[in-house]
Every structure is written in C-alpha cells, then in structure tokens.
C-alpha cells in the first residue's frame, strides 16, 4: 500500500510540475485564458487527483498495518493515547504494550489501531489484549487469517505474568485453579478509593452459592478494574471460584470487556 501511494504521489507531482513548465515556456501565446487551456485542466487536475488518491492510500495504510508470519501473543496495555487521526469517525490510538509470548519471553513495544470512540473506556492500563508479533518484535492486532491465542491460553499467560509482576496474588491464582466454580449475589459494595481510578479497591458483601446447594455470606476485599465496576454492583450475580474447605477464600471472575471491544473493532475492518 505504501509503495503504491509513493508511486501515485510521484506521478501526480510530475504531472503538475510538467504542466506548469510546459504552459510557461511552450504554450500558445495567443491563448486568452491560461486556465481554459486543455493541457492545464488535464495536467493540473489529473495531478491533483493522483496526489489525493495517494494520500488516501497512505492514510488507510496506517490503520491496516499487519505483521506477516506473526506469532500469536498476549499484550498488556501500559499506556494509551489518541493520536488525533480519525477513520470513519473512529479515533486512532497508540498503545504501549508489554508483549508476552507463549515461550514466556516478554518485551515492550507499541502499536496503533482505530477503536470506536464509545468503546475506548473499556481499555485501560493493565488490560490484556490479543496481539501478533514477529522476530523483529513488530506488534499489531490480529487480522482475519492470523494466528490467535485461545481464551484459555490468554488467561494462562496473563495469570503467569500477573503473579510475576505482582498484579495478582499467588494465593488467588491457586484458588482459581483448584477451587469450585459457582455464583454469588452481590449484597453490598463499598469502594476504598476513587471510583474513577483505573483500579478500585472494594469491599464486597456476597451471598455465595455452595456445592451442597446452601449459601454462605462472605465479606471480601478485591481490586477491580474501573470498567468492570458495573459487574459488581449490589444485586448483580457474579461468577466466583471458592475453596471447598474455606468458602471465604474466593476469587471473582469479571467478563473480558477488552476482548469484546477488540473483536468488534477488528470485525468492522
């Protein structure tokens, strides 16, 4: 796409420059109106048209970057900013990401993508997203036909990275792997810090459904991503994993909002 854009831009420039030189030095001096000259209209307007087309192709290329022969990996957002560029009213964002490969290797990189404005709030620092990367460590969002991690693989990579970097408690990971999956009703929710922060510490009063069809009240403190707060509001039913011998030790499972956002964004391309 970029090569085609450069060729069209060069042709457009040559047409405009050549037309102007021809009309200055070789035009018919009896011609009354410079702008009515047919050579002017063909050369100048045709050249401008090629420049416009080259700009469009170059612009579209920004949003359709692809990693050839890429390997599926997991990206953890470290920062996210809008570039000021829009495509179909969708803002382009630049993300700094921590890339974790299935081999366990990790490195930092960046990528750009167009995301619907209404869904930007679902993306924040620490959010996991699917990416593809190559040996040169170029990173992009997966396109149709690219390799992709399964949800289970993404979860496993994220958990290993989260424990290693202190984002997740090792005990919580142990519970999620060896506990019993069930449901709980949120009776009360008390935030400890500003609810507009990227992560919010909350005390949750839960009514947990146990394996023996009874329920048990549990009060627990959890850290929840700001975009997932609506999932733990009083009256909501949430998925939990608890230890059979100690139901008060549990982890809550919130929906992967980022995955939904990126699948929607990619399917719109």
mmCIF file of C-alpha atoms in Angstrom:
data_model
loop_
_atom_site.group_PDB
_atom_site.id
_atom_site.type_symbol
_atom_site.label_atom_id
_atom_site.label_comp_id
_atom_site.label_asym_id
_atom_site.label_seq_id
_atom_site.Cartn_x
_atom_site.Cartn_y
_atom_site.Cartn_z
ATOM 1 C CA UNK A 1 0.000 0.000 0.000
ATOM 2 C CA UNK A 2 2.783 2.427 0.883
ATOM 3 C CA UNK A 3 4.678 1.702 -2.379
ATOM 4 C CA UNK A 4 1.566 2.343 -4.476
ATOM 5 C CA UNK A 5 0.981 5.564 -2.561
ATOM 6 C CA UNK A 6 4.536 6.771 -3.261
ATOM 7 C CA UNK A 7 4.255 5.956 -6.994
ATOM 8 C CA UNK A 8 0.957 7.825 -7.356
ATOM 9 C CA UNK A 9 2.323 10.807 -5.436
ATOM 10 C CA UNK A 10 5.385 10.952 -7.707
ATOM 11 C CA UNK A 11 3.242 10.749 -10.857
ATOM 12 C CA UNK A 12 0.926 13.459 -9.556
ATOM 13 C CA UNK A 13 3.834 15.766 -8.749
ATOM 14 C CA UNK A 14 5.426 15.204 -12.161
ATOM 15 C CA UNK A 15 2.131 15.928 -13.946
ATOM 16 C CA UNK A 16 1.578 19.195 -12.076
ATOM 17 C CA UNK A 17 5.174 20.403 -12.370
ATOM 18 C CA UNK A 18 5.475 19.336 -16.018
ATOM 19 C CA UNK A 19 2.216 21.013 -16.980
ATOM 20 C CA UNK A 20 3.200 24.299 -15.393
ATOM 21 C CA UNK A 21 6.619 24.247 -17.124
ATOM 22 C CA UNK A 22 5.037 23.440 -20.490
ATOM 23 C CA UNK A 23 2.477 26.204 -20.266
ATOM 24 C CA UNK A 24 5.093 28.744 -19.176
ATOM 25 C CA UNK A 25 7.609 28.023 -21.909
ATOM 26 C CA UNK A 26 5.703 26.388 -24.766
ATOM 27 C CA UNK A 27 2.034 27.421 -24.580
ATOM 28 C CA UNK A 28 0.297 29.194 -27.438
ATOM 29 C CA UNK A 29 0.824 32.915 -26.742
ATOM 30 C CA UNK A 30 -2.484 33.714 -28.468
ATOM 31 C CA UNK A 31 -4.365 31.773 -25.814
ATOM 32 C CA UNK A 32 -6.653 34.162 -23.942
ATOM 33 C CA UNK A 33 -7.243 32.287 -20.660
ATOM 34 C CA UNK A 34 -4.444 30.283 -19.071
ATOM 35 C CA UNK A 35 -6.929 28.245 -17.005
ATOM 36 C CA UNK A 36 -9.093 27.350 -20.018
ATOM 37 C CA UNK A 37 -6.165 25.605 -21.674
ATOM 38 C CA UNK A 38 -6.984 21.875 -22.066
ATOM 39 C CA UNK A 39 -3.406 20.895 -21.173
ATOM 40 C CA UNK A 40 -3.771 22.816 -17.903
ATOM 41 C CA UNK A 41 -7.018 21.075 -16.991
ATOM 42 C CA UNK A 42 -5.707 17.588 -17.756
ATOM 43 C CA UNK A 43 -2.275 18.031 -16.216
ATOM 44 C CA UNK A 44 -3.133 20.049 -13.116
ATOM 45 C CA UNK A 45 -6.440 18.430 -12.187
ATOM 46 C CA UNK A 46 -5.160 14.957 -13.054
ATOM 47 C CA UNK A 47 -2.048 15.540 -10.942
ATOM 48 C CA UNK A 48 -4.095 16.819 -8.010
ATOM 49 C CA UNK A 49 -6.319 13.745 -8.301
ATOM 50 C CA UNK A 50 -3.302 11.431 -8.085
ATOM 51 C CA UNK A 51 -1.993 13.303 -5.030
ATOM 52 C CA UNK A 52 -5.374 12.962 -3.304
ATOM 53 C CA UNK A 53 -5.564 9.232 -4.074
ATOM 54 C CA UNK A 54 -2.004 8.688 -2.816
ATOM 55 C CA UNK A 55 -2.874 10.489 0.436
ATOM 56 C CA UNK A 56 -5.962 8.318 0.910
ATOM 57 C CA UNK A 57 -3.994 5.107 0.330
ATOM 58 C CA UNK A 58 -1.303 6.254 2.733
ATOM 59 C CA UNK A 59 -3.935 7.118 5.351
ATOM 60 C CA UNK A 60 -5.711 3.776 5.008
ATOM 61 C CA UNK A 61 -2.370 2.018 5.323
ATOM 62 C CA UNK A 62 -1.974 3.485 8.800
ATOM 63 C CA UNK A 63 -4.990 1.595 10.053
ATOM 64 C CA UNK A 64 -4.337 -1.689 8.250
ATOM 65 C CA UNK A 65 -0.807 -2.477 9.399
ATOM 66 C CA UNK A 66 -0.175 -6.186 9.557
ATOM 67 C CA UNK A 67 2.577 -8.434 10.857
ATOM 68 C CA UNK A 68 3.402 -11.047 8.246
ATOM 69 C CA UNK A 69 4.080 -14.551 9.561
ATOM 70 C CA UNK A 70 3.218 -13.273 13.005
ATOM 71 C CA UNK A 71 3.082 -15.348 16.150
ATOM 72 C CA UNK A 72 0.072 -15.101 18.426
ATOM 73 C CA UNK A 73 0.875 -13.451 21.752
ATOM 74 C CA UNK A 74 -0.688 -11.581 24.639
ATOM 75 C CA UNK A 75 -0.411 -7.813 25.084
ATOM 76 C CA UNK A 76 -0.822 -5.951 28.379
ATOM 77 C CA UNK A 77 -1.636 -2.255 27.896
ATOM 78 C CA UNK A 78 0.867 0.028 29.643
ATOM 79 C CA UNK A 79 -0.355 3.340 28.231
ATOM 80 C CA UNK A 80 -2.933 4.511 25.709
ATOM 81 C CA UNK A 81 -3.214 7.871 23.930
ATOM 82 C CA UNK A 82 -5.213 9.195 20.980
ATOM 83 C CA UNK A 83 -3.115 10.320 18.006
ATOM 84 C CA UNK A 84 -5.647 12.833 16.673
ATOM 85 C CA UNK A 85 -6.218 10.803 13.487
ATOM 86 C CA UNK A 86 -9.716 9.505 12.645
ATOM 87 C CA UNK A 87 -11.073 6.919 10.195
ATOM 88 C CA UNK A 88 -14.850 6.664 9.711
ATOM 89 C CA UNK A 89 -15.191 8.767 12.887
ATOM 90 C CA UNK A 90 -13.154 6.226 14.825
ATOM 91 C CA UNK A 91 -10.123 7.635 16.674
ATOM 92 C CA UNK A 92 -6.703 6.113 16.219
ATOM 93 C CA UNK A 93 -4.974 5.216 19.471
ATOM 94 C CA UNK A 94 -1.354 4.398 20.159
ATOM 95 C CA UNK A 95 -0.742 1.790 22.825
ATOM 96 C CA UNK A 96 2.433 0.918 24.652
ATOM 97 C CA UNK A 97 2.149 -2.777 25.447
ATOM 98 C CA UNK A 98 4.004 -5.487 27.310
ATOM 99 C CA UNK A 99 4.072 -8.450 24.920
ATOM 100 C CA UNK A 100 4.138 -11.965 26.386
ATOM 101 C CA UNK A 101 4.840 -14.865 24.040
ATOM 102 C CA UNK A 102 3.864 -18.485 24.668
ATOM 103 C CA UNK A 103 7.542 -19.266 25.266
ATOM 104 C CA UNK A 104 7.449 -16.968 28.296
ATOM 105 C CA UNK A 105 9.586 -14.288 26.605
ATOM 106 C CA UNK A 106 8.314 -10.758 27.165
ATOM 107 C CA UNK A 107 9.236 -7.327 25.794
ATOM 108 C CA UNK A 108 7.762 -3.849 25.444
ATOM 109 C CA UNK A 109 6.534 -2.449 22.138
ATOM 110 C CA UNK A 110 3.824 -0.204 20.685
ATOM 111 C CA UNK A 111 1.013 -0.433 18.137
ATOM 112 C CA UNK A 112 -1.651 1.777 16.599
ATOM 113 C CA UNK A 113 -5.287 0.900 15.947
ATOM 114 C CA UNK A 114 -8.628 2.542 15.219
ATOM 115 C CA UNK A 115 -11.123 1.912 18.037
ATOM 116 C CA UNK A 116 -14.773 3.058 18.261
ATOM 117 C CA UNK A 117 -14.946 6.121 20.494
ATOM 118 C CA UNK A 118 -17.756 4.633 22.590
ATOM 119 C CA UNK A 119 -15.572 1.629 23.482
ATOM 120 C CA UNK A 120 -12.353 3.385 24.479
ATOM 121 C CA UNK A 121 -13.430 3.386 28.128
ATOM 122 C CA UNK A 122 -13.139 -0.417 28.159
ATOM 123 C CA UNK A 123 -9.397 -0.165 27.557
ATOM 124 C CA UNK A 124 -7.070 0.837 30.347
ATOM 125 C CA UNK A 125 -3.696 0.231 31.920
ATOM 126 C CA UNK A 126 -3.287 -3.465 32.724
ATOM 127 C CA UNK A 127 -5.949 -4.625 30.246
ATOM 128 C CA UNK A 128 -4.980 -7.819 28.353
ATOM 129 C CA UNK A 129 -5.455 -7.844 24.557
ATOM 130 C CA UNK A 130 -4.603 -10.336 21.772
ATOM 131 C CA UNK A 131 -1.686 -9.344 19.510
ATOM 132 C CA UNK A 132 0.613 -10.848 16.886
ATOM 133 C CA UNK A 133 4.369 -10.302 16.751
ATOM 134 C CA UNK A 134 7.337 -11.389 14.633
ATOM 135 C CA UNK A 135 11.073 -11.950 15.103
ATOM 136 C CA UNK A 136 11.731 -8.216 14.646
ATOM 137 C CA UNK A 137 9.320 -7.599 17.563
ATOM 138 C CA UNK A 138 6.869 -5.695 15.396
ATOM 139 C CA UNK A 139 3.438 -5.852 17.022
ATOM 140 C CA UNK A 140 -0.094 -5.459 15.635
ATOM 141 C CA UNK A 141 -3.654 -6.506 16.360
ATOM 142 C CA UNK A 142 -4.617 -9.838 14.773
ATOM 143 C CA UNK A 143 -6.421 -9.738 11.440
ATOM 144 C CA UNK A 144 -8.526 -12.412 9.746
ATOM 145 C CA UNK A 145 -6.283 -15.393 8.990
ATOM 146 C CA UNK A 146 -3.680 -14.562 11.639
ATOM 147 C CA UNK A 147 -2.799 -16.978 14.416
ATOM 148 C CA UNK A 148 -4.699 -16.314 17.621
ATOM 149 C CA UNK A 149 -4.433 -17.479 21.205
ATOM 150 C CA UNK A 150 -7.374 -19.335 22.705
ATOM 151 C CA UNK A 151 -9.132 -17.728 25.660
ATOM 152 C CA UNK A 152 -7.531 -20.346 27.913
ATOM 153 C CA UNK A 153 -4.043 -19.576 26.599
ATOM 154 C CA UNK A 154 -4.572 -15.832 27.070
ATOM 155 C CA UNK A 155 -5.787 -16.426 30.607
ATOM 156 C CA UNK A 156 -2.810 -18.630 31.473
ATOM 157 C CA UNK A 157 -0.249 -16.184 30.072
ATOM 158 C CA UNK A 158 -1.922 -13.267 31.828
ATOM 159 C CA UNK A 159 -2.003 -15.098 35.156
ATOM 160 C CA UNK A 160 1.667 -16.070 34.972
ATOM 161 C CA UNK A 161 2.652 -12.510 34.091
ATOM 162 C CA UNK A 162 0.358 -11.021 36.743
ATOM 163 C CA UNK A 163 1.854 -13.150 39.512
ATOM 164 C CA UNK A 164 5.400 -12.474 38.335
ATOM 165 C CA UNK A 165 4.877 -8.695 38.314
ATOM 166 C CA UNK A 166 2.734 -8.527 41.473
ATOM 167 C CA UNK A 167 -0.513 -7.650 39.640
ATOM 168 C CA UNK A 168 -2.137 -10.810 41.027
ATOM 169 C CA UNK A 169 -1.739 -12.597 44.326
ATOM 170 C CA UNK A 170 -0.284 -16.104 44.107
ATOM 171 C CA UNK A 171 -2.954 -17.397 46.509
ATOM 172 C CA UNK A 172 -5.716 -16.033 44.282
ATOM 173 C CA UNK A 173 -4.211 -17.852 41.315
ATOM 174 C CA UNK A 174 -4.068 -21.061 43.357
ATOM 175 C CA UNK A 175 -7.749 -20.679 44.259
ATOM 176 C CA UNK A 176 -8.733 -20.063 40.629
ATOM 177 C CA UNK A 177 -7.003 -23.253 39.536
ATOM 178 C CA UNK A 178 -8.070 -25.572 42.368
ATOM 179 C CA UNK A 179 -11.357 -24.105 43.587
ATOM 180 C CA UNK A 180 -15.006 -24.734 42.810
ATOM 181 C CA UNK A 181 -16.723 -22.541 40.239
ATOM 182 C CA UNK A 182 -20.042 -21.155 41.415
ATOM 183 C CA UNK A 183 -22.118 -17.970 41.621
ATOM 184 C CA UNK A 184 -22.654 -15.270 44.207
ATOM 185 C CA UNK A 185 -25.104 -12.417 44.630
ATOM 186 C CA UNK A 186 -23.610 -9.022 45.487
ATOM 187 C CA UNK A 187 -25.342 -7.752 48.613
ATOM 188 C CA UNK A 188 -23.170 -4.686 49.165
ATOM 189 C CA UNK A 189 -20.177 -2.903 47.631
ATOM 190 C CA UNK A 190 -18.009 -0.324 49.426
ATOM 191 C CA UNK A 191 -15.159 1.311 47.466
ATOM 192 C CA UNK A 192 -12.000 2.308 49.364
ATOM 193 C CA UNK A 193 -10.658 4.749 46.786
ATOM 194 C CA UNK A 194 -11.956 6.993 43.992
ATOM 195 C CA UNK A 195 -14.255 5.037 41.677
ATOM 196 C CA UNK A 196 -12.796 6.890 38.676
ATOM 197 C CA UNK A 197 -9.343 5.364 39.258
ATOM 198 C CA UNK A 198 -8.116 2.702 36.814
ATOM 199 C CA UNK A 199 -8.269 0.144 39.631
ATOM 200 C CA UNK A 200 -10.633 0.355 42.594
ATOM 201 C CA UNK A 201 -10.265 -1.446 45.926
ATOM 202 C CA UNK A 202 -13.716 -2.537 47.080
ATOM 203 C CA UNK A 203 -15.227 -4.472 49.972
ATOM 204 C CA UNK A 204 -17.858 -6.875 48.664
ATOM 205 C CA UNK A 205 -20.613 -8.471 50.741
ATOM 206 C CA UNK A 206 -21.577 -11.633 48.899
ATOM 207 C CA UNK A 207 -24.073 -14.465 49.241
ATOM 208 C CA UNK A 208 -22.137 -17.416 47.808
ATOM 209 C CA UNK A 209 -23.935 -20.477 46.414
ATOM 210 C CA UNK A 210 -22.097 -23.566 47.684
ATOM 211 C CA UNK A 211 -21.697 -27.009 46.202
ATOM 212 C CA UNK A 212 -24.249 -28.522 48.630
ATOM 213 C CA UNK A 213 -26.959 -26.072 47.422
ATOM 214 C CA UNK A 214 -26.704 -23.917 50.539
ATOM 215 C CA UNK A 215 -25.486 -20.322 50.657
ATOM 216 C CA UNK A 216 -22.905 -18.589 52.819
ATOM 217 C CA UNK A 217 -22.343 -14.877 53.435
ATOM 218 C CA UNK A 218 -18.814 -13.750 52.614
ATOM 219 C CA UNK A 219 -17.200 -10.341 53.040
ATOM 220 C CA UNK A 220 -14.039 -9.909 50.985
ATOM 221 C CA UNK A 221 -11.773 -7.148 49.714
ATOM 222 C CA UNK A 222 -10.958 -7.170 45.994
ATOM 223 C CA UNK A 223 -9.265 -4.953 43.425
ATOM 224 C CA UNK A 224 -11.490 -4.376 40.401
ATOM 225 C CA UNK A 225 -10.735 -2.612 37.111
ATOM 226 C CA UNK A 226 -12.765 0.583 36.817
ATOM 227 C CA UNK A 227 -14.526 -0.605 33.638
ATOM 228 C CA UNK A 228 -15.682 -3.770 35.469
ATOM 229 C CA UNK A 229 -17.290 -1.971 38.435
ATOM 230 C CA UNK A 230 -20.778 -2.247 36.959
ATOM 231 C CA UNK A 231 -20.412 -6.033 37.197
ATOM 232 C CA UNK A 232 -20.078 -5.965 40.999
ATOM 233 C CA UNK A 233 -22.880 -3.572 41.869
ATOM 234 C CA UNK A 234 -25.421 -4.653 44.554
ATOM 235 C CA UNK A 235 -27.984 -7.044 43.126
ATOM 236 C CA UNK A 236 -25.641 -8.379 40.440
ATOM 237 C CA UNK A 237 -24.960 -12.097 40.163
ATOM 238 C CA UNK A 238 -21.270 -12.792 39.560
ATOM 239 C CA UNK A 239 -19.183 -15.879 38.882
ATOM 240 C CA UNK A 240 -16.802 -16.891 41.668
ATOM 241 C CA UNK A 241 -14.301 -19.632 42.451
ATOM 242 C CA UNK A 242 -14.036 -20.673 46.103
ATOM 243 C CA UNK A 243 -12.110 -23.226 48.139
ATOM 244 C CA UNK A 244 -14.393 -26.055 49.238
ATOM 245 C CA UNK A 245 -12.926 -26.262 52.743
ATOM 246 C CA UNK A 246 -12.859 -22.451 53.168
ATOM 247 C CA UNK A 247 -15.522 -20.628 51.066
ATOM 248 C CA UNK A 248 -14.397 -17.230 52.392
ATOM 249 C CA UNK A 249 -11.299 -17.633 50.237
ATOM 250 C CA UNK A 250 -12.532 -16.914 46.759
ATOM 251 C CA UNK A 251 -11.815 -15.026 43.571
ATOM 252 C CA UNK A 252 -14.353 -13.262 41.380
ATOM 253 C CA UNK A 253 -14.435 -13.546 37.615
ATOM 254 C CA UNK A 254 -15.346 -10.457 35.595
ATOM 255 C CA UNK A 255 -16.098 -10.535 31.882
ATOM 256 C CA UNK A 256 -13.257 -9.842 29.452
ATOM 257 C CA UNK A 257 -14.504 -6.449 28.247
ATOM 258 C CA UNK A 258 -11.305 -5.735 26.279
ATOM 259 C CA UNK A 259 -11.655 -8.903 24.234
ATOM 260 C CA UNK A 260 -15.176 -7.937 23.207
ATOM 261 C CA UNK A 261 -14.072 -4.440 22.233
ATOM 262 C CA UNK A 262 -11.201 -5.640 20.084
ATOM 263 C CA UNK A 263 -13.242 -8.365 18.382
ATOM 264 C CA UNK A 264 -15.829 -5.722 17.470
ATOM 265 C CA UNK A 265 -13.168 -3.321 16.207
ATOM 266 C CA UNK A 266 -11.481 -5.986 14.102
ATOM 267 C CA UNK A 267 -14.733 -7.260 12.601
ATOM 268 C CA UNK A 268 -15.548 -3.722 11.460
ATOM 269 C CA UNK A 269 -12.418 -3.584 9.273
#
